[in-house]
PDB file of C-alpha atoms and ligand atoms in Angstrom:
ATOM      1  CA  MET A   1     254.571  71.975  29.010  1.00 96.00           C
ATOM      2  CA  ASN A   2     254.730  68.444  27.452  1.00 97.00           C
ATOM      3  CA  LEU A   3     256.464  68.122  24.122  1.00 98.00           C
ATOM      4  CA  ILE A   4     256.663  65.059  21.323  1.00 98.00           C
ATOM      5  CA  LEU A   5     259.796  65.165  18.814  1.00 98.00           C
ATOM      6  CA  LEU A   6     259.565  63.939  15.993  1.00 98.00           C
ATOM      7  CA  GLY A   7     262.016  62.691  13.155  1.00 98.00           C
ATOM      8  CA  PRO A   8     264.472  60.081  11.095  1.00 98.00           C
ATOM      9  CA  PRO A   9     267.229  58.176  12.788  1.00 97.00           C
ATOM     10  CA  GLY A  10     270.158  60.792  13.227  1.00 97.00           C
ATOM     11  CA  SER A  11     267.445  64.117  12.959  1.00 98.00           C
ATOM     12  CA  GLY A  12     268.772  65.304  16.510  1.00 98.00           C
ATOM     13  CA  LYS A  13     265.828  64.484  18.262  1.00 98.00           C
ATOM     14  CA  GLY A  14     268.161  63.298  21.190  1.00 98.00           C
ATOM     15  CA  THR A  15     270.703  66.264  20.603  1.00 98.00           C
ATOM     16  CA  GLN A  16     267.586  68.461  20.882  1.00 98.00           C
ATOM     17  CA  ALA A  17     265.958  66.986  23.452  1.00 98.00           C
ATOM     18  CA  LYS A  18     268.695  67.433  25.894  1.00 98.00           C
ATOM     19  CA  LEU A  19     269.214  70.899  25.040  1.00 98.00           C
ATOM     20  CA  LEU A  20     265.274  71.511  25.673  1.00 98.00           C
ATOM     21  CA  SER A  21     264.875  69.494  28.927  1.00 97.00           C
ATOM     22  CA  GLN A  22     267.591  71.777  30.409  1.00 97.00           C
ATOM     23  CA  HIS A  23     266.290  75.156  29.336  1.00 96.00           C
ATOM     24  CA  PHE A  24     262.674  74.545  30.235  1.00 96.00           C
ATOM     25  CA  GLN A  25     263.296  71.741  33.467  1.00 96.00           C
ATOM     26  CA  LEU A  26     261.434  69.157  31.876  1.00 97.00           C
ATOM     27  CA  ASN A  27     262.009  65.706  32.169  1.00 98.00           C
ATOM     28  CA  HIS A  28     263.475  64.042  28.827  1.00 98.00           C
ATOM     29  CA  ILE A  29     261.846  60.669  28.270  1.00 98.00           C
ATOM     30  CA  SER A  30     263.898  59.117  25.483  1.00 98.00           C
ATOM     31  CA  SER A  31     261.959  55.332  24.781  1.00 98.00           C
ATOM     32  CA  GLY A  32     265.115  54.012  22.875  1.00 97.00           C
ATOM     33  CA  GLU A  33     267.002  54.927  25.919  1.00 96.00           C
ATOM     34  CA  LEU A  34     264.961  53.401  28.093  1.00 97.00           C
ATOM     35  CA  LEU A  35     264.990  49.984  26.366  1.00 97.00           C
ATOM     36  CA  ARG A  36     268.627  50.493  25.889  1.00 96.00           C
ATOM     37  CA  GLN A  37     268.785  50.508  29.770  1.00 96.00           C
ATOM     38  CA  GLU A  38     266.370  47.218  29.758  1.00 96.00           C
ATOM     39  CA  VAL A  39     268.992  45.412  27.400  1.00 96.00           C
ATOM     40  CA  VAL A  40     271.951  46.130  30.049  1.00 95.00           C
ATOM     41  CA  GLN A  41     269.929  44.424  32.648  1.00 94.00           C
ATOM     42  CA  ASN A  42     270.710  40.989  30.472  1.00 90.00           C
ATOM     43  CA  THR A  43     267.368  39.967  31.934  1.00 94.00           C
ATOM     44  CA  PRO A  44     265.488  37.113  29.454  1.00 94.00           C
ATOM     45  CA  LYS A  45     263.080  40.466  28.382  1.00 94.00           C
ATOM     46  CA  GLY A  46     266.036  42.504  27.914  1.00 96.00           C
ATOM     47  CA  LYS A  47     267.731  40.206  25.992  1.00 96.00           C
ATOM     48  CA  LEU A  48     264.383  39.646  23.843  1.00 97.00           C
ATOM     49  CA  ILE A  49     264.245  43.558  23.316  1.00 97.00           C
ATOM     50  CA  ALA A  50     268.257  43.502  21.695  1.00 96.00           C
ATOM     51  CA  GLN A  51     267.661  41.033  19.429  1.00 96.00           C
ATOM     52  CA  ILE A  52     264.613  43.208  18.013  1.00 97.00           C
ATOM     53  CA  MET A  53     266.662  46.503  18.199  1.00 96.00           C
ATOM     54  CA  ASN A  54     269.194  44.866  16.646  1.00 94.00           C
ATOM     55  CA  GLN A  55     266.999  44.077  13.558  1.00 94.00           C
ATOM     56  CA  GLY A  56     266.080  48.087  13.722  1.00 95.00           C
ATOM     57  CA  GLU A  57     262.075  46.802  14.100  1.00 96.00           C
ATOM     58  CA  LEU A  58     259.829  48.699  16.215  1.00 97.00           C
ATOM     59  CA  VAL A  59     259.570  46.466  19.862  1.00 98.00           C
ATOM     60  CA  PRO A  60     256.515  46.021  20.762  1.00 97.00           C
ATOM     61  CA  PHE A  61     254.501  48.814  22.207  1.00 97.00           C
ATOM     62  CA  ASP A  62     253.157  47.339  25.705  1.00 96.00           C
ATOM     63  CA  THR A  63     256.672  46.812  26.493  1.00 96.00           C
ATOM     64  CA  VAL A  64     257.683  50.289  25.752  1.00 97.00           C
ATOM     65  CA  LEU A  65     254.412  51.872  27.209  1.00 96.00           C
ATOM     66  CA  ASP A  66     255.633  50.676  30.409  1.00 93.00           C
ATOM     67  CA  LEU A  67     258.656  52.227  30.602  1.00 96.00           C
ATOM     68  CA  ILE A  68     257.346  55.649  29.202  1.00 97.00           C
ATOM     69  CA  LEU A  69     253.986  55.900  31.566  1.00 96.00           C
ATOM     70  CA  LYS A  70     256.664  55.582  34.811  1.00 94.00           C
ATOM     71  CA  GLN A  71     258.341  58.486  33.670  1.00 96.00           C
ATOM     72  CA  ILE A  72     255.302  60.464  32.397  1.00 96.00           C
ATOM     73  CA  ASN A  73     253.949  59.814  35.796  1.00 93.00           C
ATOM     74  CA  THR A  74     256.780  61.051  37.419  1.00 93.00           C
ATOM     75  CA  SER A  75     257.043  64.311  35.563  1.00 93.00           C
ATOM     76  CA  PRO A  76     256.037  67.393  37.737  1.00 91.00           C
ATOM     77  CA  ASN A  77     257.069  70.041  35.263  1.00 93.00           C
ATOM     78  CA  GLY A  78     256.283  68.188  31.905  1.00 97.00           C
ATOM     79  CA  PHE A  79     257.904  66.018  29.951  1.00 98.00           C
ATOM     80  CA  ILE A  80     260.058  65.509  26.301  1.00 98.00           C
ATOM     81  CA  LEU A  81     258.996  62.648  24.588  1.00 98.00           C
ATOM     82  CA  ASP A  82     261.563  61.690  22.147  1.00 98.00           C
ATOM     83  CA  GLY A  83     261.452  58.186  19.737  1.00 96.00           C
ATOM     84  CA  THR A  84     257.760  57.713  20.560  1.00 98.00           C
ATOM     85  CA  PRO A  85     255.055  57.151  19.132  1.00 98.00           C
ATOM     86  CA  ARG A  86     256.437  55.480  16.049  1.00 98.00           C
ATOM     87  CA  ASP A  87     253.460  54.411  14.294  1.00 98.00           C
ATOM     88  CA  LEU A  88     249.657  55.678  13.952  1.00 98.00           C
ATOM     89  CA  SER A  89     248.353  52.766  16.595  1.00 98.00           C
ATOM     90  CA  GLN A  90     251.351  54.485  18.910  1.00 98.00           C
ATOM     91  CA  ALA A  91     250.230  58.030  18.413  1.00 98.00           C
ATOM     92  CA  GLU A  92     246.308  56.790  18.802  1.00 98.00           C
ATOM     93  CA  HIS A  93     247.074  55.048  21.731  1.00 98.00           C
ATOM     94  CA  MET A  94     249.120  58.141  23.530  1.00 98.00           C
ATOM     95  CA  ASP A  95     246.087  60.566  22.726  1.00 97.00           C
ATOM     96  CA  TRP A  96     243.592  57.970  24.891  1.00 97.00           C
ATOM     97  CA  PHE A  97     246.389  58.200  27.524  1.00 96.00           C
ATOM     98  CA  PHE A  98     246.715  61.515  27.743  1.00 97.00           C
ATOM     99  CA  ASN A  99     243.118  62.607  27.368  1.00 97.00           C
ATOM    100  CA  GLN A 100     242.137  59.854  30.253  1.00 96.00           C
ATOM    101  CA  ASN A 101     244.551  61.678  32.247  1.00 94.00           C
ATOM    102  CA  HIS A 102     244.049  65.263  31.709  1.00 95.00           C
ATOM    103  CA  ILE A 103     247.423  65.726  30.167  1.00 96.00           C
ATOM    104  CA  HIS A 104     247.676  68.505  27.453  1.00 96.00           C
ATOM    105  CA  LEU A 105     250.205  67.915  24.850  1.00 97.00           C
ATOM    106  CA  ASP A 106     251.785  71.650  23.646  1.00 96.00           C
ATOM    107  CA  THR A 107     253.546  71.055  20.517  1.00 97.00           C
ATOM    108  CA  VAL A 108     254.790  68.066  18.181  1.00 98.00           C
ATOM    109  CA  ILE A 109     258.198  69.077  16.680  1.00 98.00           C
ATOM    110  CA  TYR A 110     259.105  67.660  13.803  1.00 98.00           C
ATOM    111  CA  TYR A 111     263.018  67.520  12.771  1.00 98.00           C
ATOM    112  CA  GLN A 112     263.459  67.168   9.141  1.00 98.00           C
ATOM    113  CA  LEU A 113     266.097  65.578   7.661  1.00 98.00           C
ATOM    114  CA  ASP A 114     266.601  63.702   4.364  1.00 98.00           C
ATOM    115  CA  ASP A 115     268.246  60.441   4.448  1.00 98.00           C
ATOM    116  CA  PRO A 116     271.883  60.869   3.394  1.00 98.00           C
ATOM    117  CA  THR A 117     272.642  63.595   6.192  1.00 98.00           C
ATOM    118  CA  ALA A 118     271.016  61.434   8.162  1.00 98.00           C
ATOM    119  CA  LEU A 119     273.373  58.248   7.742  1.00 97.00           C
ATOM    120  CA  LYS A 120     276.274  60.275   7.756  1.00 97.00           C
ATOM    121  CA  ARG A 121     275.883  61.545  10.932  1.00 97.00           C
ATOM    122  CA  LEU A 122     274.521  57.837  12.381  1.00 97.00           C
ATOM    123  CA  ALA A 123     277.832  56.534  10.870  1.00 95.00           C
ATOM    124  CA  ASN A 124     279.916  59.171  12.923  1.00 95.00           C
ATOM    125  CA  ARG A 125     278.216  58.658  15.993  1.00 94.00           C
ATOM    126  CA  ALA A 126     278.926  55.309  15.806  1.00 93.00           C
ATOM    127  CA  ARG A 127     282.265  55.902  15.351  1.00 91.00           C
ATOM    128  CA  GLU A 128     282.097  57.873  18.828  1.00 93.00           C
ATOM    129  CA  GLU A 129     279.779  55.864  20.951  1.00 91.00           C
ATOM    130  CA  ASN A 130     279.259  52.126  21.637  1.00 84.00           C
ATOM    131  CA  ARG A 131     275.589  51.480  20.328  1.00 85.00           C
ATOM    132  CA  SER A 132     274.669  48.050  19.742  1.00 83.00           C
ATOM    133  CA  ASP A 133     272.001  49.062  16.804  1.00 88.00           C
ATOM    134  CA  ASP A 134     274.666  51.901  15.076  1.00 90.00           C
ATOM    135  CA  THR A 135     275.896  49.595  12.542  1.00 93.00           C
ATOM    136  CA  PRO A 136     274.940  50.527   8.517  1.00 94.00           C
ATOM    137  CA  GLN A 137     272.710  48.014   8.247  1.00 95.00           C
ATOM    138  CA  ILE A 138     270.652  48.587  11.073  1.00 96.00           C
ATOM    139  CA  HIS A 139     270.692  52.277  10.362  1.00 96.00           C
ATOM    140  CA  ARG A 140     269.024  51.297   7.023  1.00 97.00           C
ATOM    141  CA  GLU A 141     266.842  49.346   8.254  1.00 97.00           C
ATOM    142  CA  ARG A 142     265.788  51.846  11.034  1.00 97.00           C
ATOM    143  CA  LEU A 143     265.474  54.030   8.215  1.00 98.00           C
ATOM    144  CA  ARG A 144     263.220  51.650   6.450  1.00 97.00           C
ATOM    145  CA  ILE A 145     260.795  51.085   8.807  1.00 97.00           C
ATOM    146  CA  TYR A 146     260.609  55.026   9.926  1.00 98.00           C
ATOM    147  CA  HIS A 147     259.332  56.053   6.552  1.00 98.00           C
ATOM    148  CA  GLN A 148     256.928  53.109   6.230  1.00 98.00           C
ATOM    149  CA  LYS A 149     255.422  53.520   9.577  1.00 98.00           C
ATOM    150  CA  THR A 150     256.540  56.705  11.584  1.00 97.00           C
ATOM    151  CA  GLN A 151     255.978  58.880   8.809  1.00 96.00           C
ATOM    152  CA  PRO A 152     252.018  58.735   9.345  1.00 97.00           C
ATOM    153  CA  VAL A 153     252.424  60.043  12.550  1.00 98.00           C
ATOM    154  CA  ILE A 154     253.412  63.519  11.467  1.00 98.00           C
ATOM    155  CA  ASP A 155     250.123  64.251   9.128  1.00 97.00           C
ATOM    156  CA  TYR A 156     248.412  62.413  11.774  1.00 98.00           C
ATOM    157  CA  TYR A 157     249.668  65.592  14.277  1.00 98.00           C
ATOM    158  CA  GLN A 158     249.372  68.006  11.466  1.00 97.00           C
ATOM    159  CA  LYS A 159     245.924  67.163  11.121  1.00 97.00           C
ATOM    160  CA  GLN A 160     245.419  68.161  14.820  1.00 96.00           C
ATOM    161  CA  HIS A 161     247.299  71.117  14.236  1.00 96.00           C
ATOM    162  CA  LYS A 162     250.016  70.342  16.598  1.00 96.00           C
ATOM    163  CA  LEU A 163     252.960  70.037  14.454  1.00 97.00           C
ATOM    164  CA  VAL A 164     255.806  72.315  14.202  1.00 97.00           C
ATOM    165  CA  THR A 165     258.599  71.285  11.480  1.00 98.00           C
ATOM    166  CA  ILE A 166     262.277  72.257  11.892  1.00 98.00           C
ATOM    167  CA  ASP A 167     264.822  71.825   9.341  1.00 98.00           C
ATOM    168  CA  ALA A 168     267.402  69.627  11.125  1.00 98.00           C
ATOM    169  CA  ARG A 169     270.314  70.159   8.885  1.00 98.00           C
ATOM    170  CA  PRO A 170     272.199  73.133  10.206  1.00 98.00           C
ATOM    171  CA  ASP A 171     274.334  73.272  13.384  1.00 98.00           C
ATOM    172  CA  ILE A 172     272.867  71.987  16.480  1.00 98.00           C
ATOM    173  CA  ASP A 173     273.043  75.622  17.879  1.00 98.00           C
ATOM    174  CA  THR A 174     270.765  76.939  14.977  1.00 98.00           C
ATOM    175  CA  ILE A 175     268.287  74.122  15.346  1.00 98.00           C
ATOM    176  CA  PHE A 176     268.113  74.606  19.039  1.00 98.00           C
ATOM    177  CA  ALA A 177     267.519  78.782  18.389  1.00 98.00           C
ATOM    178  CA  ASN A 178     265.046  77.995  15.610  1.00 98.00           C
ATOM    179  CA  THR A 179     263.284  75.501  18.020  1.00 98.00           C
ATOM    180  CA  LEU A 180     263.063  77.998  20.557  1.00 97.00           C
ATOM    181  CA  LYS A 181     261.530  80.233  18.705  1.00 96.00           C
ATOM    182  CA  LEU A 182     258.388  78.029  17.695  1.00 93.00           C
ATOM    183  CA  ILE A 183     257.865  77.006  21.714  1.00 87.00           C
ATOM    184  CA  PRO A 184     256.416  80.003  23.505  1.00 66.00           C
ATOM    185  CA  SER A 185     258.180  80.098  27.190  1.00 62.00           C
ATOM    186  CA  LYS A 186     255.513  79.486  29.659  1.00 58.00           C
TER     187      LYS A 186
HETATM  188  P1  AP5 B 201     266.115  55.876  19.405  1.00 97.43           P
HETATM  189  O1  AP5 B 201     266.982  55.617  20.394  1.00 97.43           O
HETATM  190  O2  AP5 B 201     264.572  56.439  19.722  1.00 97.43           O
HETATM  191  O3  AP5 B 201     266.507  56.149  17.951  1.00 97.43           O
HETATM  192  P2  AP5 B 201     265.772  56.952  16.707  1.00 97.43           P
HETATM  193  O4  AP5 B 201     264.799  57.536  16.971  1.00 97.43           O
HETATM  194  O5  AP5 B 201     266.298  55.809  15.573  1.00 97.43           O
HETATM  195  O6  AP5 B 201     267.058  58.103  16.679  1.00 97.43           O
HETATM  196  P3  AP5 B 201     268.405  58.351  17.031  1.00 97.43           P
HETATM  197  O7  AP5 B 201     268.781  57.960  18.584  1.00 97.43           O
HETATM  198  O8  AP5 B 201     269.459  57.092  16.261  1.00 97.43           O
HETATM  199  O9  AP5 B 201     268.721  59.417  16.628  1.00 97.43           O
HETATM  200  P4  AP5 B 201     268.245  60.746  16.922  1.00 97.43           P
HETATM  201  O10 AP5 B 201     267.466  61.786  16.101  1.00 97.43           O
HETATM  202  O11 AP5 B 201     267.616  60.829  18.546  1.00 97.43           O
HETATM  203  O12 AP5 B 201     269.450  61.738  16.958  1.00 97.43           O
HETATM  204  P5  AP5 B 201     271.093  62.308  17.689  1.00 97.43           P
HETATM  205  O13 AP5 B 201     270.377  63.308  18.846  1.00 97.43           O
HETATM  206  O14 AP5 B 201     271.626  60.630  18.366  1.00 97.43           O
HETATM  207  O15 AP5 B 201     265.455  54.281  19.099  1.00 97.43           O
HETATM  208  C1  AP5 B 201     266.524  53.102  18.980  1.00 97.43           C
HETATM  209  C2  AP5 B 201     264.954  51.436  18.988  1.00 97.43           C
HETATM  210  O16 AP5 B 201     264.384  51.619  20.149  1.00 97.43           O
HETATM  211  C3  AP5 B 201     264.465  51.791  17.667  1.00 97.43           C
HETATM  212  O17 AP5 B 201     265.176  51.485  16.573  1.00 97.43           O
HETATM  213  C4  AP5 B 201     262.913  50.695  18.079  1.00 97.43           C
HETATM  214  O18 AP5 B 201     263.659  49.255  17.891  1.00 97.43           O
HETATM  215  C5  AP5 B 201     263.078  50.804  19.802  1.00 97.43           C
HETATM  216  N1  AP5 B 201     262.180  52.024  20.122  1.00 97.43           N
HETATM  217  C6  AP5 B 201     262.264  53.184  20.694  1.00 97.43           C
HETATM  218  N2  AP5 B 201     261.088  53.605  20.746  1.00 97.43           N
HETATM  219  C7  AP5 B 201     260.118  53.097  20.099  1.00 97.43           C
HETATM  220  C8  AP5 B 201     258.979  52.661  20.240  1.00 97.43           C
HETATM  221  N3  AP5 B 201     257.972  53.592  20.858  1.00 97.43           N
HETATM  222  N4  AP5 B 201     258.267  51.401  20.042  1.00 97.43           N
HETATM  223  C9  AP5 B 201     258.670  50.378  19.399  1.00 97.43           C
HETATM  224  N5  AP5 B 201     260.211  50.297  19.659  1.00 97.43           N
HETATM  225  C10 AP5 B 201     260.998  51.769  19.768  1.00 97.43           C
HETATM  226  O19 AP5 B 201     272.107  62.399  16.789  1.00 97.43           O
HETATM  227  C11 AP5 B 201     272.619  61.717  15.984  1.00 97.43           C
HETATM  228  C12 AP5 B 201     273.808  61.842  16.202  1.00 97.43           C
HETATM  229  O20 AP5 B 201     274.276  63.293  14.661  1.00 97.43           O
HETATM  230  C13 AP5 B 201     274.828  62.440  17.094  1.00 97.43           C
HETATM  231  O21 AP5 B 201     276.067  61.876  16.939  1.00 97.43           O
HETATM  232  C14 AP5 B 201     274.664  63.975  17.132  1.00 97.43           C
HETATM  233  O22 AP5 B 201     275.997  64.311  18.227  1.00 97.43           O
HETATM  234  C15 AP5 B 201     274.861  64.303  15.980  1.00 97.43           C
HETATM  235  N6  AP5 B 201     274.183  65.314  15.420  1.00 97.43           N
HETATM  236  C16 AP5 B 201     273.179  66.131  16.158  1.00 97.43           C
HETATM  237  N7  AP5 B 201     272.453  66.663  15.536  1.00 97.43           N
HETATM  238  C17 AP5 B 201     273.523  67.203  14.770  1.00 97.43           C
HETATM  239  C18 AP5 B 201     273.347  68.709  13.639  1.00 97.43           C
HETATM  240  N8  AP5 B 201     272.535  69.533  13.827  1.00 97.43           N
HETATM  241  N9  AP5 B 201     274.924  68.567  13.042  1.00 97.43           N
HETATM  242  C19 AP5 B 201     275.484  67.534  12.639  1.00 97.43           C
HETATM  243  N10 AP5 B 201     275.712  66.845  13.827  1.00 97.43           N
HETATM  244  C20 AP5 B 201     274.683  66.666  14.657  1.00 97.43           C
END
């Protein structure tokens, strides 16, 4: 089974992806996490990625693609793509790649959440974890980019009848249970 998770920063994509990957034994591919691993290498490329992420902007897709394709190609049971695609051209490219490689995308799960709740959760995470892009200013910028560039991707998958929408306001376990109801076990 192959899934894509969409939703604003702070909607809980990463949290739900972890639970789903354990439940279905799928490879959790987080583009943000893969980029953060590049950043800690402190190479010239890593430094450039850090600069972009710390402005809340999108990293050039070639860089992201390189990292996620390695993971997709080593996902024997299927994958959960968390954080990609982030704009329409990325979505079109992923469709092209899936077609070329006979990969079936089963479902796109959209975790819907209002901005104030997303910002509150991101602020909580900033207190608990040490993510360099977890500052109030970067949060607002990531949300702005999300509305401008990522939201059209939701309509794109809706038109393909691939999208299911989940209310991301309840607690983590309720959201997980609601997600499972919408994903038939294979
Ligand atoms: P990425 O790491 O993908 O970040 P994001 O999409 O902004 O999402 P977050 O990780 O902030 O939030 P989430 O929805 O995963 O929520 P989480 O589960 O952590 O991307 C970071 C950056 O990388 C981008 O800005 C960009 O620069 C770059 N990038 C990544 N992909 C790219 C691409 N394809 N192209 C170009 N650039 C790319 O939950 C948030 C907090 O809330 C946690 O503390 C959690 O414990 C808590 N929480 C979760 N669920 C609940 C709940 N139900 N109730 C209460 N609290 C909850």
